[in-house]
mmCIF file with all atom_site columns, C-alpha atoms in Angstrom:
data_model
loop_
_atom_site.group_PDB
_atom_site.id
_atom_site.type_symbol
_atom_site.label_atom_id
_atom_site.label_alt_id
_atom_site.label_comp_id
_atom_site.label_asym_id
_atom_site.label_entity_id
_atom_site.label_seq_id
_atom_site.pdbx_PDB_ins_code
_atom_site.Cartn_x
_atom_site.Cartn_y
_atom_site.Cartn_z
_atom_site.occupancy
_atom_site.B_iso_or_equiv
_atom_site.pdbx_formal_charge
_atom_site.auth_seq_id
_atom_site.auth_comp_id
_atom_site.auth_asym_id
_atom_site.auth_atom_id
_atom_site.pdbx_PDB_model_num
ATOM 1   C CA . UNK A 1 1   ? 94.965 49.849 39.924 1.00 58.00 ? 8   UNK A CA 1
ATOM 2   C CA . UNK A 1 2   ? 94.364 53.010 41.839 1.00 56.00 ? 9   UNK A CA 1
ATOM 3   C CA . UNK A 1 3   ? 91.592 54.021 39.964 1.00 56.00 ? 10  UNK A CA 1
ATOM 4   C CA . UNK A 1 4   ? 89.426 50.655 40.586 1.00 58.00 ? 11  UNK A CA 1
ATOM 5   C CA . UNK A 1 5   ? 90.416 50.310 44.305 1.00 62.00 ? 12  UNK A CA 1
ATOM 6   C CA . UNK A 1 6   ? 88.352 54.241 43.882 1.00 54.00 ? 13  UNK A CA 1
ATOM 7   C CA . UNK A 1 7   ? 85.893 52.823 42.133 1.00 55.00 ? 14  UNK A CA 1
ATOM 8   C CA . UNK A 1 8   ? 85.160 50.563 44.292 1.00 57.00 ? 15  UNK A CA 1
ATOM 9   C CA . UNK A 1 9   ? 85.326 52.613 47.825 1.00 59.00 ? 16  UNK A CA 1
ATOM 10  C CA . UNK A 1 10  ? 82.658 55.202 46.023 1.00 55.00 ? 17  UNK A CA 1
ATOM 11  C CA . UNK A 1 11  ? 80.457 51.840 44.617 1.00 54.00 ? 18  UNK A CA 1
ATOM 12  C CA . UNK A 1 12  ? 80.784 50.840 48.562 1.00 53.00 ? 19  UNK A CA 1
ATOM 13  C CA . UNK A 1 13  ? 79.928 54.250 49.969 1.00 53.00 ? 20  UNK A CA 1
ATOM 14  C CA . UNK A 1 14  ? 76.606 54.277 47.923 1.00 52.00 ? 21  UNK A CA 1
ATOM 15  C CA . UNK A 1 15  ? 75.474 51.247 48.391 1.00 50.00 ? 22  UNK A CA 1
ATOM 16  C CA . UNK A 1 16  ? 75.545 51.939 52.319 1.00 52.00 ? 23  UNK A CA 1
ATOM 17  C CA . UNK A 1 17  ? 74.468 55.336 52.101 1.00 55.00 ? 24  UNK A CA 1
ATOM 18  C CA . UNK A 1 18  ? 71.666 53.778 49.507 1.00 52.00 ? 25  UNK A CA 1
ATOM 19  C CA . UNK A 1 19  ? 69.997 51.252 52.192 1.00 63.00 ? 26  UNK A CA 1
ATOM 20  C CA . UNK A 1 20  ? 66.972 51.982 54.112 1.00 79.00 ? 27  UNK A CA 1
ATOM 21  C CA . UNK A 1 21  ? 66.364 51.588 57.357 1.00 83.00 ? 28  UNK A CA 1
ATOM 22  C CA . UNK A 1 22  ? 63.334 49.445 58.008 1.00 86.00 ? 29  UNK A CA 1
ATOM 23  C CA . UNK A 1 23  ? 63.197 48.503 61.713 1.00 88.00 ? 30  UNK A CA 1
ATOM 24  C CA . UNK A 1 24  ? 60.518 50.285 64.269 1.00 92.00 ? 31  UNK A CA 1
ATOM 25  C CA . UNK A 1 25  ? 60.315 53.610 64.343 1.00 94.00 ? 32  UNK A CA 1
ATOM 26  C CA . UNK A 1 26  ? 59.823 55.890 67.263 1.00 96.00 ? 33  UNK A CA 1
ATOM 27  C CA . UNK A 1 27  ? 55.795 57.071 67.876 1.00 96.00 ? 34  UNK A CA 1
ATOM 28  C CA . UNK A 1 28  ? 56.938 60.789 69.060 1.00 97.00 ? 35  UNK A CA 1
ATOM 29  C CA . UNK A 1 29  ? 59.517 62.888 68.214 1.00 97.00 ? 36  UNK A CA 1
ATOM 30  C CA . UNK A 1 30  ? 62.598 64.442 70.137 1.00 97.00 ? 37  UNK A CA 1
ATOM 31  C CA . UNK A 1 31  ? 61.846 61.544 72.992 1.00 98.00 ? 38  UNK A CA 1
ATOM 32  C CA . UNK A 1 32  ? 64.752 58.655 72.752 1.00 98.00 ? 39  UNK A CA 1
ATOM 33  C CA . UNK A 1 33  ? 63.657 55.080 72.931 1.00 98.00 ? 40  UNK A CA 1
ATOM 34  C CA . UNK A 1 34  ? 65.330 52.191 73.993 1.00 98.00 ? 41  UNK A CA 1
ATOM 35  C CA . UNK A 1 35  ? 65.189 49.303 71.069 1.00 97.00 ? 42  UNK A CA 1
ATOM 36  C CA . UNK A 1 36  ? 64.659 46.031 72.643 1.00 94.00 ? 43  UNK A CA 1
ATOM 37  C CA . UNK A 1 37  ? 64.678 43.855 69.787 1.00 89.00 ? 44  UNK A CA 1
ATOM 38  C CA . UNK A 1 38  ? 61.901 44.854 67.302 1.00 90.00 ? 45  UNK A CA 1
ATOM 39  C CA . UNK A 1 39  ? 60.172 46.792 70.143 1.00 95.00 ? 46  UNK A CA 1
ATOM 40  C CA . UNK A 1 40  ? 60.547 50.361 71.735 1.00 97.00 ? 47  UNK A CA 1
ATOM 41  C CA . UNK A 1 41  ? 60.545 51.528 75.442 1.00 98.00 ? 48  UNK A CA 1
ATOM 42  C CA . UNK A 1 42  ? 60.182 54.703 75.689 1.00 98.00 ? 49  UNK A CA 1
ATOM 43  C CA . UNK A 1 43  ? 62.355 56.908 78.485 1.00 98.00 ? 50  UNK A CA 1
ATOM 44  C CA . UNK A 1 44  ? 61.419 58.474 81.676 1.00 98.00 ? 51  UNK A CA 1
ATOM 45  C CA . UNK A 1 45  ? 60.688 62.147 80.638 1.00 98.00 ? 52  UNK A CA 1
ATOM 46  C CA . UNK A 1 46  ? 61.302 64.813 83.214 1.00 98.00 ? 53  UNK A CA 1
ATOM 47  C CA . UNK A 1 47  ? 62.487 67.821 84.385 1.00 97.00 ? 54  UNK A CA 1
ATOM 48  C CA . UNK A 1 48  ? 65.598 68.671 86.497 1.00 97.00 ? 55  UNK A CA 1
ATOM 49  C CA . UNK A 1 49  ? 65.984 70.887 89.320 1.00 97.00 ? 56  UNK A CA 1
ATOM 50  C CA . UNK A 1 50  ? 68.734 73.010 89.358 1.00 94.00 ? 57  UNK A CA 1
ATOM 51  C CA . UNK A 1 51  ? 70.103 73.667 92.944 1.00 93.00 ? 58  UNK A CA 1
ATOM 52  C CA . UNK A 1 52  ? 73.326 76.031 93.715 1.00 88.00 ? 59  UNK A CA 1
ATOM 53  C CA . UNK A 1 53  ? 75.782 74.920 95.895 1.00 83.00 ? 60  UNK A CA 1
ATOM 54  C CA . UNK A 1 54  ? 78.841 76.674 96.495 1.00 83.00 ? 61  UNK A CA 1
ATOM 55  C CA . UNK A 1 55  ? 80.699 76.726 93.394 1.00 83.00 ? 62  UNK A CA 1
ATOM 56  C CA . UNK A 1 56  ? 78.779 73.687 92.286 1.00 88.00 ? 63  UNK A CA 1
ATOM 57  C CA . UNK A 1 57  ? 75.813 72.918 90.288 1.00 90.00 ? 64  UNK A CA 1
ATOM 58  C CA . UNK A 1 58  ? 73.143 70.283 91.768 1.00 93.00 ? 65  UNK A CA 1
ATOM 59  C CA . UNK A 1 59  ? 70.998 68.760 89.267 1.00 95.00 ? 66  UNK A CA 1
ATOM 60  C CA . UNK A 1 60  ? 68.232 67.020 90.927 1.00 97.00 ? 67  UNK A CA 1
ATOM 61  C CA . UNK A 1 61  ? 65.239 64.251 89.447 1.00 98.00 ? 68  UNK A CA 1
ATOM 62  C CA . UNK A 1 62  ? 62.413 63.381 91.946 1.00 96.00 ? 69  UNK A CA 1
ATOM 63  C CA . UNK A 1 63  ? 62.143 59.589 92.020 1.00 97.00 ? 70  UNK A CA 1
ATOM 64  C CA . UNK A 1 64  ? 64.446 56.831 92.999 1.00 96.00 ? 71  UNK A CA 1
ATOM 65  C CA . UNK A 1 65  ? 64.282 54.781 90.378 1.00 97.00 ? 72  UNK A CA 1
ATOM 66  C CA . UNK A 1 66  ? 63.540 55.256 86.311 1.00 97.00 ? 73  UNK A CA 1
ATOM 67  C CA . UNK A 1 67  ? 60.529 53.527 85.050 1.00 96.00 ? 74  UNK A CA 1
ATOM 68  C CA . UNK A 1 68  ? 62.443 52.606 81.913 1.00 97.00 ? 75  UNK A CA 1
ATOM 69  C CA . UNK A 1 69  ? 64.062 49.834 82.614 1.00 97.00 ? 76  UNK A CA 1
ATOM 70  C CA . UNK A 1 70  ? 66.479 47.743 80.195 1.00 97.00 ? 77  UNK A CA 1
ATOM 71  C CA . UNK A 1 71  ? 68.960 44.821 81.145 1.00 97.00 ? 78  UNK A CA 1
ATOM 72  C CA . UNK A 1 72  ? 71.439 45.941 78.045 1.00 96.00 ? 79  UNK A CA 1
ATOM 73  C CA . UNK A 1 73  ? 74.959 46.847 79.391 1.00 96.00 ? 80  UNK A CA 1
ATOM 74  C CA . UNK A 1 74  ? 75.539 48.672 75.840 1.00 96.00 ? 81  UNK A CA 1
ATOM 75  C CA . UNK A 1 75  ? 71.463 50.146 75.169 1.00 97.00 ? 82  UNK A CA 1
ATOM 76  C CA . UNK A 1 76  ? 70.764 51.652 71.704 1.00 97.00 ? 83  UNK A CA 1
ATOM 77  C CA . UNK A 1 77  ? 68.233 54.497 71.340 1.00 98.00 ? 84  UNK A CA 1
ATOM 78  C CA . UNK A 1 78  ? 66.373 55.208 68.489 1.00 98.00 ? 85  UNK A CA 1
ATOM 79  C CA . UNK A 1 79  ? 65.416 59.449 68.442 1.00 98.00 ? 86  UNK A CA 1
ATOM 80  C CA . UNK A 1 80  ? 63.365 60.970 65.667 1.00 97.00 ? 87  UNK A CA 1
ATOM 81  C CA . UNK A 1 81  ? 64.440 64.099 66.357 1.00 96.00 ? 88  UNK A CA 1
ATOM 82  C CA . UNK A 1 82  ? 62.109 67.711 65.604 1.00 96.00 ? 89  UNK A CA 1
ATOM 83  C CA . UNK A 1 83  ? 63.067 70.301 67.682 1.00 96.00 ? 90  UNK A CA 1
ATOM 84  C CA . UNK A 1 84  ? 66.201 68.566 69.446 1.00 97.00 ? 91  UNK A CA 1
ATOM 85  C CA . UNK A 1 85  ? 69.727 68.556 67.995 1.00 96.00 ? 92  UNK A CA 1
ATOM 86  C CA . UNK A 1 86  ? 70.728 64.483 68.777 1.00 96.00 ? 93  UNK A CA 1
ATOM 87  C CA . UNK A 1 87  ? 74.095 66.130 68.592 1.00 96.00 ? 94  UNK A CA 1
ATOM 88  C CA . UNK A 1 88  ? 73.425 68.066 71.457 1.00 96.00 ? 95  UNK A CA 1
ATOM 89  C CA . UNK A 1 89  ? 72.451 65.026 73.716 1.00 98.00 ? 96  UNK A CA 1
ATOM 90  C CA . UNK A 1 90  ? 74.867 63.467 76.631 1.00 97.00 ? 97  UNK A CA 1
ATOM 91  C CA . UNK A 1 91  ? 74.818 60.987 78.442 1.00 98.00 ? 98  UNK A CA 1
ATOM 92  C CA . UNK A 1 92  ? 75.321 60.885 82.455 1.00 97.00 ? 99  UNK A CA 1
ATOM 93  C CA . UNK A 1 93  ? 75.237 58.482 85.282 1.00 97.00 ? 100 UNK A CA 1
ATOM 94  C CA . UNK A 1 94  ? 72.937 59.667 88.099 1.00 97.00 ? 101 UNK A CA 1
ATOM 95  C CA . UNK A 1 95  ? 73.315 58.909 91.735 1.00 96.00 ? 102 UNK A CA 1
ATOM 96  C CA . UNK A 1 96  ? 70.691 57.938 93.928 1.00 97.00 ? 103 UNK A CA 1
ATOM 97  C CA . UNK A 1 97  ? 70.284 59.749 97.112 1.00 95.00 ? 104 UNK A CA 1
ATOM 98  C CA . UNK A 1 98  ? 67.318 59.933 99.884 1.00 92.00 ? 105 UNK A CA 1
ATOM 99  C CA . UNK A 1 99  ? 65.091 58.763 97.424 1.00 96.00 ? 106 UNK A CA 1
ATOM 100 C CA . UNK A 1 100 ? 65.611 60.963 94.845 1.00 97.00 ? 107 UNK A CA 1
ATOM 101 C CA . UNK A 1 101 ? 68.304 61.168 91.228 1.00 98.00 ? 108 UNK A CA 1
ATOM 102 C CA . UNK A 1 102 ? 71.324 63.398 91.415 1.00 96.00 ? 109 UNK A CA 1
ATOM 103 C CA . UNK A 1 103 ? 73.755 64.655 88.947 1.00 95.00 ? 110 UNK A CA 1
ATOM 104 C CA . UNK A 1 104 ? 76.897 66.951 90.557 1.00 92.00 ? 111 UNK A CA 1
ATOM 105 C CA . UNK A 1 105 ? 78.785 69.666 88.323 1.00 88.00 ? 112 UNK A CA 1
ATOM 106 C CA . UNK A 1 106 ? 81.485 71.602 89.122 1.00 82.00 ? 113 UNK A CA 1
ATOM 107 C CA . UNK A 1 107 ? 82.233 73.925 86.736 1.00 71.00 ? 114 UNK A CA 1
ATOM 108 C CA . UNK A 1 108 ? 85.222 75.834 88.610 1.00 69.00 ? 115 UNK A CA 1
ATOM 109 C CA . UNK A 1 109 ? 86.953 72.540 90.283 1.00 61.00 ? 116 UNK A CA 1
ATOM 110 C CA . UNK A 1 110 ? 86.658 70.876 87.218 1.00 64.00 ? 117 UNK A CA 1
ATOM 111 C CA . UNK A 1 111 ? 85.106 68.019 89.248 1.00 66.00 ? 118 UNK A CA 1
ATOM 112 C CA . UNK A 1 112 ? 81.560 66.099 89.000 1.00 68.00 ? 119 UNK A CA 1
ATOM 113 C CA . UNK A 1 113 ? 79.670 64.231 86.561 1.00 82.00 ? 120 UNK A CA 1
ATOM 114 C CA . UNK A 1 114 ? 81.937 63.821 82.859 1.00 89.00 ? 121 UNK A CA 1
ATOM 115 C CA . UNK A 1 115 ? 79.462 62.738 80.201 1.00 94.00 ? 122 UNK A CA 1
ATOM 116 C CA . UNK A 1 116 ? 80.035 59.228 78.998 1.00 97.00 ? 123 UNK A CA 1
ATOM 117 C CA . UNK A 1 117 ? 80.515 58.790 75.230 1.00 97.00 ? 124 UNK A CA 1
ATOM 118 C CA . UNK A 1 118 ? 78.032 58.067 72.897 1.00 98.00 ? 125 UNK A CA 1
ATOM 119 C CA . UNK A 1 119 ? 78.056 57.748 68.939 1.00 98.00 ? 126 UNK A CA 1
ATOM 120 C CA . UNK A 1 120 ? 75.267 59.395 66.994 1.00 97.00 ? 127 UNK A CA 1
ATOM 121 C CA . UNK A 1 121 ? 73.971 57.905 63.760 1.00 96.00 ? 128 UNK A CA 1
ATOM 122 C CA . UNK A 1 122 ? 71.760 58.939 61.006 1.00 95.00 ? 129 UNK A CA 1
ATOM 123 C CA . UNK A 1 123 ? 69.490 56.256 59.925 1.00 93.00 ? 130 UNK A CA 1
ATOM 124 C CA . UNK A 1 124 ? 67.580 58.204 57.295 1.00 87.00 ? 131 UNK A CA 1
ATOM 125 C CA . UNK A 1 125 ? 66.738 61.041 55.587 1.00 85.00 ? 132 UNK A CA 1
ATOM 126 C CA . UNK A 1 126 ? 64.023 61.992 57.731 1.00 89.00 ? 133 UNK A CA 1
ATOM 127 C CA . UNK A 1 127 ? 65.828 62.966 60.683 1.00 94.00 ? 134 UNK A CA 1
ATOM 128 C CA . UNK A 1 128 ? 66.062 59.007 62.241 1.00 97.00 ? 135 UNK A CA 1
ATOM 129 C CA . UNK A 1 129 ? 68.936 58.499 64.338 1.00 97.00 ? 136 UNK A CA 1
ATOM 130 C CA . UNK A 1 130 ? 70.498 55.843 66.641 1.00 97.00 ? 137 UNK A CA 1
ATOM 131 C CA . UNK A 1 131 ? 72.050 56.722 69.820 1.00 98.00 ? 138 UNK A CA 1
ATOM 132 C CA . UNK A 1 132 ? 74.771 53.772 70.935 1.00 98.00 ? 139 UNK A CA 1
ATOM 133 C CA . UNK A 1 133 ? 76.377 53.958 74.146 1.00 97.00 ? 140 UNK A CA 1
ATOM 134 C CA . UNK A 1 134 ? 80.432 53.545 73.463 1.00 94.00 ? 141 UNK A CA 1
ATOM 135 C CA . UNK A 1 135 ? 81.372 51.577 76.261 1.00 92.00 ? 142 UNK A CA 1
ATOM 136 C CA . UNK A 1 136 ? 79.349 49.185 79.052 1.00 96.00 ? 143 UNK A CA 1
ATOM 137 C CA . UNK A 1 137 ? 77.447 51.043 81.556 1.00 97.00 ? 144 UNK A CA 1
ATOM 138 C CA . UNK A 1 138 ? 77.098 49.685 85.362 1.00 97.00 ? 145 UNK A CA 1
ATOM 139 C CA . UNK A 1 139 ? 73.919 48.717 87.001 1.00 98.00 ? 146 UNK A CA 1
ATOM 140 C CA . UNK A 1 140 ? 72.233 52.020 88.056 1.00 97.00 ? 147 UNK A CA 1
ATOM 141 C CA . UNK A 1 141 ? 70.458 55.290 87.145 1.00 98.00 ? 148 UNK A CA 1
ATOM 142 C CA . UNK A 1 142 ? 71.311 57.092 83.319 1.00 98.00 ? 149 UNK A CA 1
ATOM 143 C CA . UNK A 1 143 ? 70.156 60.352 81.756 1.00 98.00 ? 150 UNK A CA 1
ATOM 144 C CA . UNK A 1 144 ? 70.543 61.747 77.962 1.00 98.00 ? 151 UNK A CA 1
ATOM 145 C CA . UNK A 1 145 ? 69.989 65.718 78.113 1.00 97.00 ? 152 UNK A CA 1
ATOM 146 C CA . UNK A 1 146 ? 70.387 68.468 75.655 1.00 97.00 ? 153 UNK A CA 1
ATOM 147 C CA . UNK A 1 147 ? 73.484 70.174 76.238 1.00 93.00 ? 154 UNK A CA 1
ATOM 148 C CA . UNK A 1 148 ? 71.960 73.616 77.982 1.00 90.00 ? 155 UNK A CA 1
ATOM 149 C CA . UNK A 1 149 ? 68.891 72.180 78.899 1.00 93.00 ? 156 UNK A CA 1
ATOM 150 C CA . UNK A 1 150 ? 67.078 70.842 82.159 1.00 94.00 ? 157 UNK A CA 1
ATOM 151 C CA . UNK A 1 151 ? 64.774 67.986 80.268 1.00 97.00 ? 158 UNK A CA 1
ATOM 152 C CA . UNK A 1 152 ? 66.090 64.926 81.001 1.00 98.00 ? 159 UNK A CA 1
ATOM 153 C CA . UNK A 1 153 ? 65.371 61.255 79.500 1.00 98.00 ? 160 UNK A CA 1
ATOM 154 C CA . UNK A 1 154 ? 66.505 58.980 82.324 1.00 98.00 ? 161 UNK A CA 1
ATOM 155 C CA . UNK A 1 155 ? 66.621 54.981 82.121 1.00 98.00 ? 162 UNK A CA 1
ATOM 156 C CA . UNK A 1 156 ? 67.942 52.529 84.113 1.00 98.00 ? 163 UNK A CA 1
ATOM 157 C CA . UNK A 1 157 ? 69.975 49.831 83.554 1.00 98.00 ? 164 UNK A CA 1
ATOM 158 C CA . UNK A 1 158 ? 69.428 46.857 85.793 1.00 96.00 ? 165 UNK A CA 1
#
């Protein structure tokens, strides 16, 4: 009895791992799009501005607003990923403040922005993956960044 209820997981595992995926794909590489249906929007790409406070670390997008905009409380991001780790990518709410996005770390108080989770799968072989967001997100201004890294891929949910 053991053996079949084996037999069966690995004749399950296969057949998932076997299946291709064969939805849109993103145009460019190490950018994350939003999937809206059987379409792609891609994200604002940009650069943050790091400025020192204190013992705190103000990360700073020019801009009120995103121009990629989706209405999904849960958004899924497709990634074809190059030169970027999708492993390395978090997820943070921004605030919006005299008409520009901010993100506040404080390394020493152990205070500021957490990242919110995010699950990471591969869709196929050739580096394809799908970013889901774990839990709802509020109305307002997000950002996926490489862990280390200023570039920033803000969106907005709305």
């Amino acid at each position: 009895m053991l053996c079949r209820i084996f037999a069966l997981f690995f004749a399950l595992a296969f057949a998932i791992y076997g299946q291709k995926y064969t939805g849109p794909r993103p145009p460019k590489p190490d950018i994350p799009f939003l999937k809206h249906a059987d379409s792609l929007l891609p994200t604002e790409v940009a650069e943050a501005k790091e400025e020192k406070r204190k013992d705190d670390i103000l990360y700073v997008v020019a801009g009120a607003n995103s121009s990629a905009r989706t209405p999904l409380a849960s958004p899924i991001f497709l990634f074809q990923s190059d030169k970027i780790v999708p492993d390395k990518l978090q997820l943070y709410k921004l605030d919006t403040k005299n008409g520009r996005r901010e993100l506040l770390m404080s390394p020493k108080k152990r205070q500021g922005a957490m990242p919110i989770r995010i699950q990471i799968n591969r869709l196929s072989s050739d580096n394809l993956f799908q970013i889901e967001v774990e839990d709802s997100l509020e109305n307002g201004e997000y950002s996926l960044s490489p862990e280390g890294s200023d570039q920033v891929f803000c969106f907005q949910v709305f």
